[in-house]
Coordinates of C-alpha atoms in Angstrom, one line a residue:
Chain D
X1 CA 0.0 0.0 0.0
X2 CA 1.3 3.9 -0.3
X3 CA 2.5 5.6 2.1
X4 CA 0.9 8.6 2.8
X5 CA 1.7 11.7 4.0
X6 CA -1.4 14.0 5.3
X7 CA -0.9 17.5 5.9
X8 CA -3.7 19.9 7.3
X9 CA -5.3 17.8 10.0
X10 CA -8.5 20.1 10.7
X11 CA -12.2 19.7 11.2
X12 CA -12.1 17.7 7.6
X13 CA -8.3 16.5 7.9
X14 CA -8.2 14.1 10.9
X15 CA -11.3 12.2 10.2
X16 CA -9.7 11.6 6.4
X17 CA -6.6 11.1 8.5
X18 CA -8.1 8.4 10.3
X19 CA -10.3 6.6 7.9
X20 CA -6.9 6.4 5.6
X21 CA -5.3 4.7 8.6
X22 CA -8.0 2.5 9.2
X23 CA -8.3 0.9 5.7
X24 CA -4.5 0.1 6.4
X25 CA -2.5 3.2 4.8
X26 CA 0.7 3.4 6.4
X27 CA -0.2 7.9 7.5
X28 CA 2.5 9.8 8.1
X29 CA 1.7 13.5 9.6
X30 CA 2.8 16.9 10.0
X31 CA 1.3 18.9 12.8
X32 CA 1.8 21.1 15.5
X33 CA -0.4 21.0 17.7
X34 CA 0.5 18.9 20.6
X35 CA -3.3 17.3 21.3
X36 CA -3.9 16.6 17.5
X37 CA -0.2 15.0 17.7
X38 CA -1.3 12.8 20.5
X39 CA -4.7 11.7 19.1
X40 CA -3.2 11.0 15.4
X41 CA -0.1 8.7 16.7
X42 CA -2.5 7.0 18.9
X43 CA -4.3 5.9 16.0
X44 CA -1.1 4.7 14.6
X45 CA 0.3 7.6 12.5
X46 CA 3.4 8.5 12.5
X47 CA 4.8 12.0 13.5
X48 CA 7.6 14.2 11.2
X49 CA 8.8 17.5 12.4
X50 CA 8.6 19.2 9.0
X51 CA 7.0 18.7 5.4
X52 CA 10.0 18.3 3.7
X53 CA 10.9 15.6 6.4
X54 CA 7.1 14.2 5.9
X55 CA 7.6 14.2 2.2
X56 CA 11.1 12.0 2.1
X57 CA 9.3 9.5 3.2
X58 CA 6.2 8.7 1.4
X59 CA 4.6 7.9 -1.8
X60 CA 1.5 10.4 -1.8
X61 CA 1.1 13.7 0.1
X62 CA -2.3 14.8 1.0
X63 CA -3.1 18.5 1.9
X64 CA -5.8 19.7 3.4
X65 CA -5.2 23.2 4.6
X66 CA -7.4 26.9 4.9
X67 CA -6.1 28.6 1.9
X68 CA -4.2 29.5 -1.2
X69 CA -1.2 31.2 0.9
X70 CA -1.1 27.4 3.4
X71 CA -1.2 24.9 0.1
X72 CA 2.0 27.7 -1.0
X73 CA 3.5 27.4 2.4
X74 CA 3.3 23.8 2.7
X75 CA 3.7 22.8 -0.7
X76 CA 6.9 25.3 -1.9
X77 CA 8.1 27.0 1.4
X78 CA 11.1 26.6 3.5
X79 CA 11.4 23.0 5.1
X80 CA 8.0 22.1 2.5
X81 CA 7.5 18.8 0.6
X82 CA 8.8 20.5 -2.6
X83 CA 12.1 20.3 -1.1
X84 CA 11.6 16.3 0.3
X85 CA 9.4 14.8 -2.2
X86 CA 10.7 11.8 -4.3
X87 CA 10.3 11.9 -7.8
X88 CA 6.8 10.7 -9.1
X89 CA 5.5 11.4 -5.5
X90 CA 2.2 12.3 -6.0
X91 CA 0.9 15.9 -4.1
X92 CA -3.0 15.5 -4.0
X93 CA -4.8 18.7 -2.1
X94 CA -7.8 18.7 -1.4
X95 CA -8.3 22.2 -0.1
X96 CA -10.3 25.0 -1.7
X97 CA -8.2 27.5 -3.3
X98 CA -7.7 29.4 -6.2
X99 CA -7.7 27.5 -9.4
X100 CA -5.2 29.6 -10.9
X101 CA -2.8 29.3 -8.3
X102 CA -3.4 25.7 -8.3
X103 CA -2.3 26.0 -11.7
X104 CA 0.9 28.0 -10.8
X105 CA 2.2 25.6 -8.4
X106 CA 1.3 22.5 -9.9
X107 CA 3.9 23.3 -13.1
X108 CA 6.2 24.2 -10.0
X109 CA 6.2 20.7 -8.7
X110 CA 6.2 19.4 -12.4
X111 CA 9.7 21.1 -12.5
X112 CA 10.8 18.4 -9.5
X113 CA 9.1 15.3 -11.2
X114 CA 6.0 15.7 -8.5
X115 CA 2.8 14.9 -10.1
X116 CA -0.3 17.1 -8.8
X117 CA -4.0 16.5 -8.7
X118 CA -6.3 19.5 -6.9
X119 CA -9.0 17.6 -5.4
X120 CA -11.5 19.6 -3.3
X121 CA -14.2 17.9 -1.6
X122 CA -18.1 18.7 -1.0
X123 CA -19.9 16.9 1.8
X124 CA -18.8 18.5 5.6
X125 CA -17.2 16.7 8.2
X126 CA -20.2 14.0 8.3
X127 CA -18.7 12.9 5.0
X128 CA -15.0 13.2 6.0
X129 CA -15.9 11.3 8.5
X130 CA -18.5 8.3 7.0
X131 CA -15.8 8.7 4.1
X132 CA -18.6 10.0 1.8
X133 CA -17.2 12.8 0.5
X134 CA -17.9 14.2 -3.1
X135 CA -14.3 14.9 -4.5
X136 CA -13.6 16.8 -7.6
X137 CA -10.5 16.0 -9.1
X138 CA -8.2 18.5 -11.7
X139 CA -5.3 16.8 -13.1
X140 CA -3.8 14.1 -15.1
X141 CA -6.1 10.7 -15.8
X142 CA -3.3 8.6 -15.3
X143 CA -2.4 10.2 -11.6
X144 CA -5.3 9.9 -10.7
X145 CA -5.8 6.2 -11.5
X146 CA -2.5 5.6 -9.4
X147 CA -4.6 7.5 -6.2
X148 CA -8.0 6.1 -7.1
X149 CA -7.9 4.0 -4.4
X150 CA -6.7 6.6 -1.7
X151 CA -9.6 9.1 -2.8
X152 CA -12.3 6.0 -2.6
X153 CA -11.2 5.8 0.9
X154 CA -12.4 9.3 1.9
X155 CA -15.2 9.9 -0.8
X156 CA -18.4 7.8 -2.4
X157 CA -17.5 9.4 -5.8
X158 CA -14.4 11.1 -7.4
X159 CA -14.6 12.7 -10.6
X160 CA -12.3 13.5 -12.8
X161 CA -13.5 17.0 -14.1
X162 CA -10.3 18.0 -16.2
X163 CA -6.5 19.1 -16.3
X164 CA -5.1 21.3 -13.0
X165 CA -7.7 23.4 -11.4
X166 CA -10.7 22.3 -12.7
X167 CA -11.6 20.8 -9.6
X168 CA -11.2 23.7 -8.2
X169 CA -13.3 25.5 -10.4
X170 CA -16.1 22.8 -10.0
X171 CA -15.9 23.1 -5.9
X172 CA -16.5 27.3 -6.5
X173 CA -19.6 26.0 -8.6
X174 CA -20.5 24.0 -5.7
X175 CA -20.5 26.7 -3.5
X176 CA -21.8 29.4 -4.9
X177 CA -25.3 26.8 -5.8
X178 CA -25.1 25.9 -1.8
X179 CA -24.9 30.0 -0.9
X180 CA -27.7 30.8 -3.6
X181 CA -29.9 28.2 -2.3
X182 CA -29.1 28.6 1.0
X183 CA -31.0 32.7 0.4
X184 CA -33.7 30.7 -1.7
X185 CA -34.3 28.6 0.8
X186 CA -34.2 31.2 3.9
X187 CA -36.2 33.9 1.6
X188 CA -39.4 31.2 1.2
X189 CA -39.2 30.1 5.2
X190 CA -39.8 34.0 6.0
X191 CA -42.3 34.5 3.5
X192 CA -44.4 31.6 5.1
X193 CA -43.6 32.9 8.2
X194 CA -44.2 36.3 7.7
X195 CA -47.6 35.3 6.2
X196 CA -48.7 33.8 9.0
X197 CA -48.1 29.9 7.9
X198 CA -46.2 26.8 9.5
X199 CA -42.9 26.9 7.6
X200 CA -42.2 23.9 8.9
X201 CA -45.4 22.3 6.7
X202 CA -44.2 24.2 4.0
X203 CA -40.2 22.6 4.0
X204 CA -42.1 19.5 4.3
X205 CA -44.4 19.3 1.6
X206 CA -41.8 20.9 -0.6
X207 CA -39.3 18.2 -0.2
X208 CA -41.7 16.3 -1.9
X209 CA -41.7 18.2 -5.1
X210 CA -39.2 20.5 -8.2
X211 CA -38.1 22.5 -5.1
X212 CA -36.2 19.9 -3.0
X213 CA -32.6 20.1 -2.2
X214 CA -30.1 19.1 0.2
X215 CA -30.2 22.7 1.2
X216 CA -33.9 22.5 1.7
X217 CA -33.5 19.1 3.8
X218 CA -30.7 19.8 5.9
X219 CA -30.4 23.8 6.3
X220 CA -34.3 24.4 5.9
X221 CA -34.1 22.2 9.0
X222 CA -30.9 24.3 10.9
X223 CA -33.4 27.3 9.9
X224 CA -36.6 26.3 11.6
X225 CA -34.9 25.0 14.5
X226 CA -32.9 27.8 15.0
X227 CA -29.7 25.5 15.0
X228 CA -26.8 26.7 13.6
X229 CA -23.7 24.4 15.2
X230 CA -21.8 23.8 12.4
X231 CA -21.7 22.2 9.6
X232 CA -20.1 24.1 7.3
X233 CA -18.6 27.2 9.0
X234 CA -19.5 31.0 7.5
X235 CA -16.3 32.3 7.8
X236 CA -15.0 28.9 5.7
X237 CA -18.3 29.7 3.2
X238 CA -16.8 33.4 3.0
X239 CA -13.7 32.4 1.8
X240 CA -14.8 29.9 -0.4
X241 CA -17.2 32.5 -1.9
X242 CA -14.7 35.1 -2.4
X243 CA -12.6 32.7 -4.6
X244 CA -15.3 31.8 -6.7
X245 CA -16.2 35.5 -7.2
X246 CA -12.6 36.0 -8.1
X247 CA -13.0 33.3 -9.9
X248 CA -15.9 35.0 -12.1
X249 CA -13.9 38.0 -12.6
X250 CA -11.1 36.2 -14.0
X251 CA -13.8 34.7 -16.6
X252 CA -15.8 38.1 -17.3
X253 CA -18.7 37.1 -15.8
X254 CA -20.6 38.9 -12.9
X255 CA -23.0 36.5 -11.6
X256 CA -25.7 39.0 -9.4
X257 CA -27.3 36.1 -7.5
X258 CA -23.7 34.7 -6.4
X259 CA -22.6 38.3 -5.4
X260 CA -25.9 38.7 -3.6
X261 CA -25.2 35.5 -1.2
X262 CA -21.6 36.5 -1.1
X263 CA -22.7 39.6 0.6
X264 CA -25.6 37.6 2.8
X265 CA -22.2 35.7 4.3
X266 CA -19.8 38.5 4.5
X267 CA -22.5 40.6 6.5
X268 CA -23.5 37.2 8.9
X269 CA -19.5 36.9 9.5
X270 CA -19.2 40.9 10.0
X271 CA -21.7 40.8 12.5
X272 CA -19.5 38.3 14.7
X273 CA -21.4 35.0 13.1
X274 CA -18.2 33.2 11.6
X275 CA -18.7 30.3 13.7
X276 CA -21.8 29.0 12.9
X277 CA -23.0 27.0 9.7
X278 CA -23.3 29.6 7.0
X279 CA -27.1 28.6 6.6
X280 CA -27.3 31.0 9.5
X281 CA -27.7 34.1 7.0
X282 CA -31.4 33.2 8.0
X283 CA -30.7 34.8 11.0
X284 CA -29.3 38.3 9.8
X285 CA -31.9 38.7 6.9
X286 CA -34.4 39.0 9.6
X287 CA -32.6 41.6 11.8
Chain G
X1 CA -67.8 7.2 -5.6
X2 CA -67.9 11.4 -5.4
X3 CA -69.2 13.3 -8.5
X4 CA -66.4 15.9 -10.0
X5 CA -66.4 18.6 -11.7
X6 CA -63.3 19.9 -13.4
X7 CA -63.0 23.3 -15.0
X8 CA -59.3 24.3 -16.6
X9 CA -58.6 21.3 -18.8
X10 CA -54.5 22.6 -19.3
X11 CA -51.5 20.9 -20.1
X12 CA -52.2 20.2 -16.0
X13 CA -55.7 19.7 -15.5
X14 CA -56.3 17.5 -18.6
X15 CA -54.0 14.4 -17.7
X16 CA -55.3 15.2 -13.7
X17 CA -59.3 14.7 -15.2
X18 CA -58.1 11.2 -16.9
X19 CA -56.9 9.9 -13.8
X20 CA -59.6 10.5 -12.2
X21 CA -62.0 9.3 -15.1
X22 CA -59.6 6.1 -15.1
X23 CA -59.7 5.8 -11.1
X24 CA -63.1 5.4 -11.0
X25 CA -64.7 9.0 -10.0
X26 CA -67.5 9.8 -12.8
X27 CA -66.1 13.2 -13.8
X28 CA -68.3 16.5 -15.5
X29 CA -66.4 18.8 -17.0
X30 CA -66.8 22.3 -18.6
X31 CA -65.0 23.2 -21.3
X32 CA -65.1 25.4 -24.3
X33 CA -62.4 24.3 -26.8
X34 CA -64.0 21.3 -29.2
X35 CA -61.0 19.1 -29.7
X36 CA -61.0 18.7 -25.6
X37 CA -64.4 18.7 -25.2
X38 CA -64.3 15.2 -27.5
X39 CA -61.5 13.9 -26.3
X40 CA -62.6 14.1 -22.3
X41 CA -65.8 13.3 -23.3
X42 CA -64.3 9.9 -25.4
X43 CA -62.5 8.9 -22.5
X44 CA -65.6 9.2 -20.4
X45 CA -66.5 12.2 -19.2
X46 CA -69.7 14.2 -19.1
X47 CA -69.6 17.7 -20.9
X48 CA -72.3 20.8 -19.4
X49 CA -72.9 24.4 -20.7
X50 CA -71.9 26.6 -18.1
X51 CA -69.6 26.1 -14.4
X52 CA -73.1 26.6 -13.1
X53 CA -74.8 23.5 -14.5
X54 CA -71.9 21.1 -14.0
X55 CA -71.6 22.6 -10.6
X56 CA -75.4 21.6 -10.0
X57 CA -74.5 17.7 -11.1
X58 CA -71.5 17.0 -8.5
X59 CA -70.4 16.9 -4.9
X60 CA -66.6 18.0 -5.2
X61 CA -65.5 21.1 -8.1
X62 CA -62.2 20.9 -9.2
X63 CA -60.8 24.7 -10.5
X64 CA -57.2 24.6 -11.9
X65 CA -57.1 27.8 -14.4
X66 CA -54.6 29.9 -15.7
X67 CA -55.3 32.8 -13.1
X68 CA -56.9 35.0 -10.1
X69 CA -59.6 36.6 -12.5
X70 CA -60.4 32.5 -14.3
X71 CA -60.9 31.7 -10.6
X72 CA -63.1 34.4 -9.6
X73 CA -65.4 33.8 -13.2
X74 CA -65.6 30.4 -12.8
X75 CA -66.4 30.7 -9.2
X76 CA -68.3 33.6 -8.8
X77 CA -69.1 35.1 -12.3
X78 CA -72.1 35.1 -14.3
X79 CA -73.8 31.2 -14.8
X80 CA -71.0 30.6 -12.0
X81 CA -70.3 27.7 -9.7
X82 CA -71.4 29.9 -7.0
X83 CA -74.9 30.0 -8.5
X84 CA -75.4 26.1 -9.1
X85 CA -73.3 24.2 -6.3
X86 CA -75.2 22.3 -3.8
X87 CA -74.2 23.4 0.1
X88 CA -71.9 21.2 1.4
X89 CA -70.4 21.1 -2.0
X90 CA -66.5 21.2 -1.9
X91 CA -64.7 23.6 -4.6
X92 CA -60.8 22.6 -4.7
X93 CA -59.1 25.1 -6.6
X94 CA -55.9 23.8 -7.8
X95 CA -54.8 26.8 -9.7
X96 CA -51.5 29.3 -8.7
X97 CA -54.0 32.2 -7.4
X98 CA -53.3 35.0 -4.8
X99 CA -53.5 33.9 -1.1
X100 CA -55.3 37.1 -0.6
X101 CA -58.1 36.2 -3.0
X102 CA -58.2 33.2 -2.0
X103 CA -59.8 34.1 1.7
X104 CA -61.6 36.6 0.1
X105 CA -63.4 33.7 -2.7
X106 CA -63.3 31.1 0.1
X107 CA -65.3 33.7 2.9
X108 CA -67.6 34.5 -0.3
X109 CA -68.6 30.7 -0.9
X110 CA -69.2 29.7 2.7
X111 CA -72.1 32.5 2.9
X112 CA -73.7 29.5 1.1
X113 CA -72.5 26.8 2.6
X114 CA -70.2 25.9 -0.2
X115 CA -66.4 24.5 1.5
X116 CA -63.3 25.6 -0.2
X117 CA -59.4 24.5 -0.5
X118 CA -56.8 25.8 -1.9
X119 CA -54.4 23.2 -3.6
X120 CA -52.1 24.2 -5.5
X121 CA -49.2 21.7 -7.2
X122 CA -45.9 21.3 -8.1
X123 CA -44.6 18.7 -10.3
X124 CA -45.4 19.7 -13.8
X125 CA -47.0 17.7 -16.7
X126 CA -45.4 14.8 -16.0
X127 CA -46.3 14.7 -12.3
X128 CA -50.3 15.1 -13.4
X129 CA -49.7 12.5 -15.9
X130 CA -48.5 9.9 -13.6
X131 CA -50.4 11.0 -10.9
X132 CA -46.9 12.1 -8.7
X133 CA -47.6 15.6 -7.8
X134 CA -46.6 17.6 -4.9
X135 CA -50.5 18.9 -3.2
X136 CA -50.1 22.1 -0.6
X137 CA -54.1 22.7 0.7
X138 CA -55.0 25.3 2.5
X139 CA -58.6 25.1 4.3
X140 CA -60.0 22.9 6.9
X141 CA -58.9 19.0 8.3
X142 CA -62.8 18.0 7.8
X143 CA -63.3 19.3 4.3
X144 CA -59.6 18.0 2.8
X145 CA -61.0 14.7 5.0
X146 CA -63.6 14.0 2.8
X147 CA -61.6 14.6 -0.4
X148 CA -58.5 12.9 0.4
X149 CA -59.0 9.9 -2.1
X150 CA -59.5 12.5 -4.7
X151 CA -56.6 14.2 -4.4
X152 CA -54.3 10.7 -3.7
X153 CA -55.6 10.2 -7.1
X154 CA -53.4 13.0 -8.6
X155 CA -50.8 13.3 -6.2
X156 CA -48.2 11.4 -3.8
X157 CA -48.0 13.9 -1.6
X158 CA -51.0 15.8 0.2
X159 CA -49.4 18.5 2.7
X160 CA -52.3 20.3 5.1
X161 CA -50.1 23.1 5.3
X162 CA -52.7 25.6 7.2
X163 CA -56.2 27.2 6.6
X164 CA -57.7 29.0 3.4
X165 CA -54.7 30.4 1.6
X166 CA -51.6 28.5 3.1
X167 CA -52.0 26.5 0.2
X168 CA -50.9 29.5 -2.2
X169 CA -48.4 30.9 0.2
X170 CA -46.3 27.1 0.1
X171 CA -46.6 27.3 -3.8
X172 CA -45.3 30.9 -3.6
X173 CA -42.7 29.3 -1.5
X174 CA -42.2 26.4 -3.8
X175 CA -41.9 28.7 -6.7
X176 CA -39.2 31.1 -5.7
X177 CA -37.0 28.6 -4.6
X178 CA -37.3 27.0 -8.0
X179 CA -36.3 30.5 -9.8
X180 CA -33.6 30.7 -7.4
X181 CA -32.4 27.6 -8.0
X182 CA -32.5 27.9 -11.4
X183 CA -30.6 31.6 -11.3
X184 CA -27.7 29.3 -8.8
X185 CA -27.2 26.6 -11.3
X186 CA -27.3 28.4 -14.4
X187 CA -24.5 30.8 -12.8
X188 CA -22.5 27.4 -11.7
X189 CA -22.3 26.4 -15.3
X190 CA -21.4 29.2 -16.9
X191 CA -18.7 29.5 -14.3
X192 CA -17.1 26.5 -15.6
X193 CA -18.0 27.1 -18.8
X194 CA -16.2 30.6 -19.1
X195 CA -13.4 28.7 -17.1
X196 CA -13.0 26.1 -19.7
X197 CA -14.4 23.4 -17.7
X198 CA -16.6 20.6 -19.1
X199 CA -19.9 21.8 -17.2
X200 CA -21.3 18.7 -17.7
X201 CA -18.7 17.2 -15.6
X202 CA -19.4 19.5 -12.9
X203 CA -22.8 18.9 -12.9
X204 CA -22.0 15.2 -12.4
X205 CA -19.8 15.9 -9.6
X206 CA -22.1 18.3 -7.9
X207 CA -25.3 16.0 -7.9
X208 CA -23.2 13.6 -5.5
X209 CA -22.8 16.3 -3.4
X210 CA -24.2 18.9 -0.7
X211 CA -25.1 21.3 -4.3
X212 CA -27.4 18.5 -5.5
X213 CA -31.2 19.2 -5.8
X214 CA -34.2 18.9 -8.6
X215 CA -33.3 22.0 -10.5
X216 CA -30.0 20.7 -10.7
X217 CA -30.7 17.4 -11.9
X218 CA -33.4 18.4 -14.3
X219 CA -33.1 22.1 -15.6
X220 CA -29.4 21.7 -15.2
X221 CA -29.5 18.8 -18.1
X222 CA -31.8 21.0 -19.9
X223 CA -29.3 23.7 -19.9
X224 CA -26.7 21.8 -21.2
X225 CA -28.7 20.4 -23.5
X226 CA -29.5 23.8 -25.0
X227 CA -33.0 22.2 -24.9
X228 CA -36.3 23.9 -23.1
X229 CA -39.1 22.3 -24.3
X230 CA -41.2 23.0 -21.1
X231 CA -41.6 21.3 -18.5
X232 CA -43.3 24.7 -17.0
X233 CA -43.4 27.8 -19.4
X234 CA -41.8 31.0 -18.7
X235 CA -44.7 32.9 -18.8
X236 CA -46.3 30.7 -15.8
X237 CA -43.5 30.8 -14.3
X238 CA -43.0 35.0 -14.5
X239 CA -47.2 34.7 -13.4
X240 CA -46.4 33.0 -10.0
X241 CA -42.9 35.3 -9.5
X242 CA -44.8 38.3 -9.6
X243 CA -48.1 36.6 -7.5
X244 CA -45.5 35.5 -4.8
X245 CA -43.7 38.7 -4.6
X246 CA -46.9 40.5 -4.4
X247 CA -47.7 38.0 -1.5
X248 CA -44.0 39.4 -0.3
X249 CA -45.0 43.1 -0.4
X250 CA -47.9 42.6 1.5
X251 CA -45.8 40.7 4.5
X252 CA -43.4 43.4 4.3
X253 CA -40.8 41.7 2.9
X254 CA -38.1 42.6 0.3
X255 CA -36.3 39.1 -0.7
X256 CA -33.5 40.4 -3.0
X257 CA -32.7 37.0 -4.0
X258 CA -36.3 36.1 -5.5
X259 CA -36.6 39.8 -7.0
X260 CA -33.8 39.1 -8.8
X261 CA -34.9 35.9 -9.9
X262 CA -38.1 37.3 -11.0
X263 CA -36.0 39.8 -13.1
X264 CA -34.6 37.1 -15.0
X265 CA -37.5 35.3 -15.6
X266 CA -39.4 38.7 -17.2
X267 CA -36.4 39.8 -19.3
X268 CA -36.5 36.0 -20.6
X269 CA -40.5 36.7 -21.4
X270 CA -39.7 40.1 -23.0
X271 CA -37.1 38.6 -25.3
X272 CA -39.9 36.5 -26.9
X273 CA -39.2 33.5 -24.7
X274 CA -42.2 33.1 -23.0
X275 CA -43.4 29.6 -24.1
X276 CA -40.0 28.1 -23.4
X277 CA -39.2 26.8 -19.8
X278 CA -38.3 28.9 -17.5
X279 CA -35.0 27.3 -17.1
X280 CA -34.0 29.1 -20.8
X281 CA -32.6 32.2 -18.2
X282 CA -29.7 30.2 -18.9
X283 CA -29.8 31.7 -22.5
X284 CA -30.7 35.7 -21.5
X285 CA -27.9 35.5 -18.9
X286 CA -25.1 34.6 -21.9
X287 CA -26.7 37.0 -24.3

């Protein structure tokens, strides 16, 4: 089996961590904090004091980190796997970041013989951790075949959506659907609300019909109950929403209903809301 | 077995009066057009003169018309069903209408002892067809008691959602989601388009995934497709925006999101595109 190396062992991160270790991947780590360190070894992983270090010794480096300036850091900084990765090492990173730097510093590690596939995921940490994820795969077809079976450890369904970045791209289409219906979704619970009806009957006999969603299922529900633990966290959403915008810029297009829940988010994390699931815009369109 | 009446013989309410006729029910119909008057009647059905007469024939009046002023004709106008129904009759109007009206019709046919729903659908033609369609009634438990086999008979799912007029709010509900939805997928795909990234690869990916829902499943493939045979017209579609933001303004609410929705759908409607599905926004969007 490869050895992999995981980088980035977050909210997302140490459940794929774990489930990679428990289908029998030899997991090497990089971290630094001292708890996550603990709880990761005890699994079985072991520990490296740098990514360079990590990288020297395995076959596959996963990242999974905040944003484009980390995947940088990690991936071509001082003491990063650029300067310990073998050879045909494969770098797969699976956070959400710019498609265009994705780009840049996948002909970077091309330049040292290290193969790159951008692999963003869709799902939350219920899929990291049931190892359902949706993951969206930019690259080669012939890296990816050599990680297929990594990726079907952490996800129910990989696609291969084209060369470097295009999973990228596909994840901002992902997000900026899930902001856009998130505000449908919120706008048609206050209208019931505010005319006087059980929005809770309305989610329900909606589910049933052309205007069901996952959004409607799962955040219509956060919504009603007033729920907003995350989930999917609205600073996280922000970001993620910003790149996509840039994104659009980038490809001349201006997208009004995508700018519109961009703005829902950034005002929800302006007014001190970053923690919760982003679905709580709900709670600021009302104020 | 209960004796219908069904006035509004549409793309809808045709294929809902044949599985009725084909259920069982012995159903009277109304209608002025001569190639459906002999096909309903073929299949079994028994034409009258006026709403009035077949009104004075049957126990339960089915009303699914293109508007607030068909419903108020058919119901209250001149050689009406107001003027022939028996009391205790039940009128089910399955039309898209005003909420608003709806009280005000419903309040108008009690004074003689004539009940009233509201049930208005979501599912489109092929949901009458096969008898699948989404049911949101507004009006009383006893009354939608009594007419529960006729409406299982059209749809799978029958949602009491509150009393006269919370029928019309859930559509209004179900509605601008839909346009919403629509608005966040067609943005998705051409923000991989304009990114050079097979969209139909994206939408793959994204049905797996937290992103997935009807819109994006259906009107998603019909955007790729370049193909909007409806499914449900623009110009019904741009009817029930502008009835549901009405219903908006009168509970004080803005909803940016659904305004903008509904600004799509009417520049798609006065580009000529009004008997395409609504889904063609896609097209005004790239123009």
């Amino acid at each position: 089996m490869q050895k992999i190396g995981f980088i980035g062992l977050g909210i997302m991160g140490k459940p794929m961590a774990l489930n990679l270790i428990k289908a029998g991947f030899p997991v090497h780590i990089y971290v630094r904090r001292a708890e996550l360190l603990r709880e990761l070894t005890e699994a079985g992983a072991t520990a490296h004091a740098s990514s360079k270090e990590l990288a020297e010794q395995v076959d596959v480096i996963i990242t999974n980190v905040p944003a484009t300036a980390d995947v940088e850091e990690v991936l071509l900084g001082k003491n990063s796997v650029i300067h310990g990765a073998k050879p045909g090492a494969i770098v797969i990173d699976m956070s959400t970041i710019s498609a265009s730097a994705t780009k840049r510093i996948a002909a970077q590690l091309e330049s040292k013989k290290i193969e790159m596939l951008d692999a963003p995921v869709s799902g939350g940490e219920k899929g990291a951790t049931e190892g359902t994820l949706t993951i969206m795969v930019g690259g080669k077809a012939t890296v990816l075949e050599k990680v297929q079976d990594v990726l079907n450890t952490m996800g129910k369904q990989v696609t291969l959506i084209g060369d470097h970045g295009a999973g990228q791209i596909a994840k901002a289409c992902n997000q900026i659907i899930i902001a856009e219906t998130i505000v449908a979704v919120s706008e048609a619970l206050r209208l019931a609300e505010a005319s006087g009806v059980d929005a809770a009957k309305v989610r329900e006999a909606l589910l049933g019909g052309f205007a069901s969603s996952r959004v409607l299922e799962i955040h219509g529900k956060r919504m009603l109950d007033g729920d907003y633990k995350p989930g999917f966290k609205a600073n996280l959403h922000r970001k993620d929403m910003h790149l996509a915008m840039d994104q659009a810029h980038l490809a001349n297009l201006t997208l009004p209903g995508a700018t519109y829940a961009m703005k829902c988010i950034d005002r929800l994390v302006m007014k001190g809301h970053s923690e919760l699931d982003s679905s709580a815009v709900h709670i600021i369109a009302e104020e």
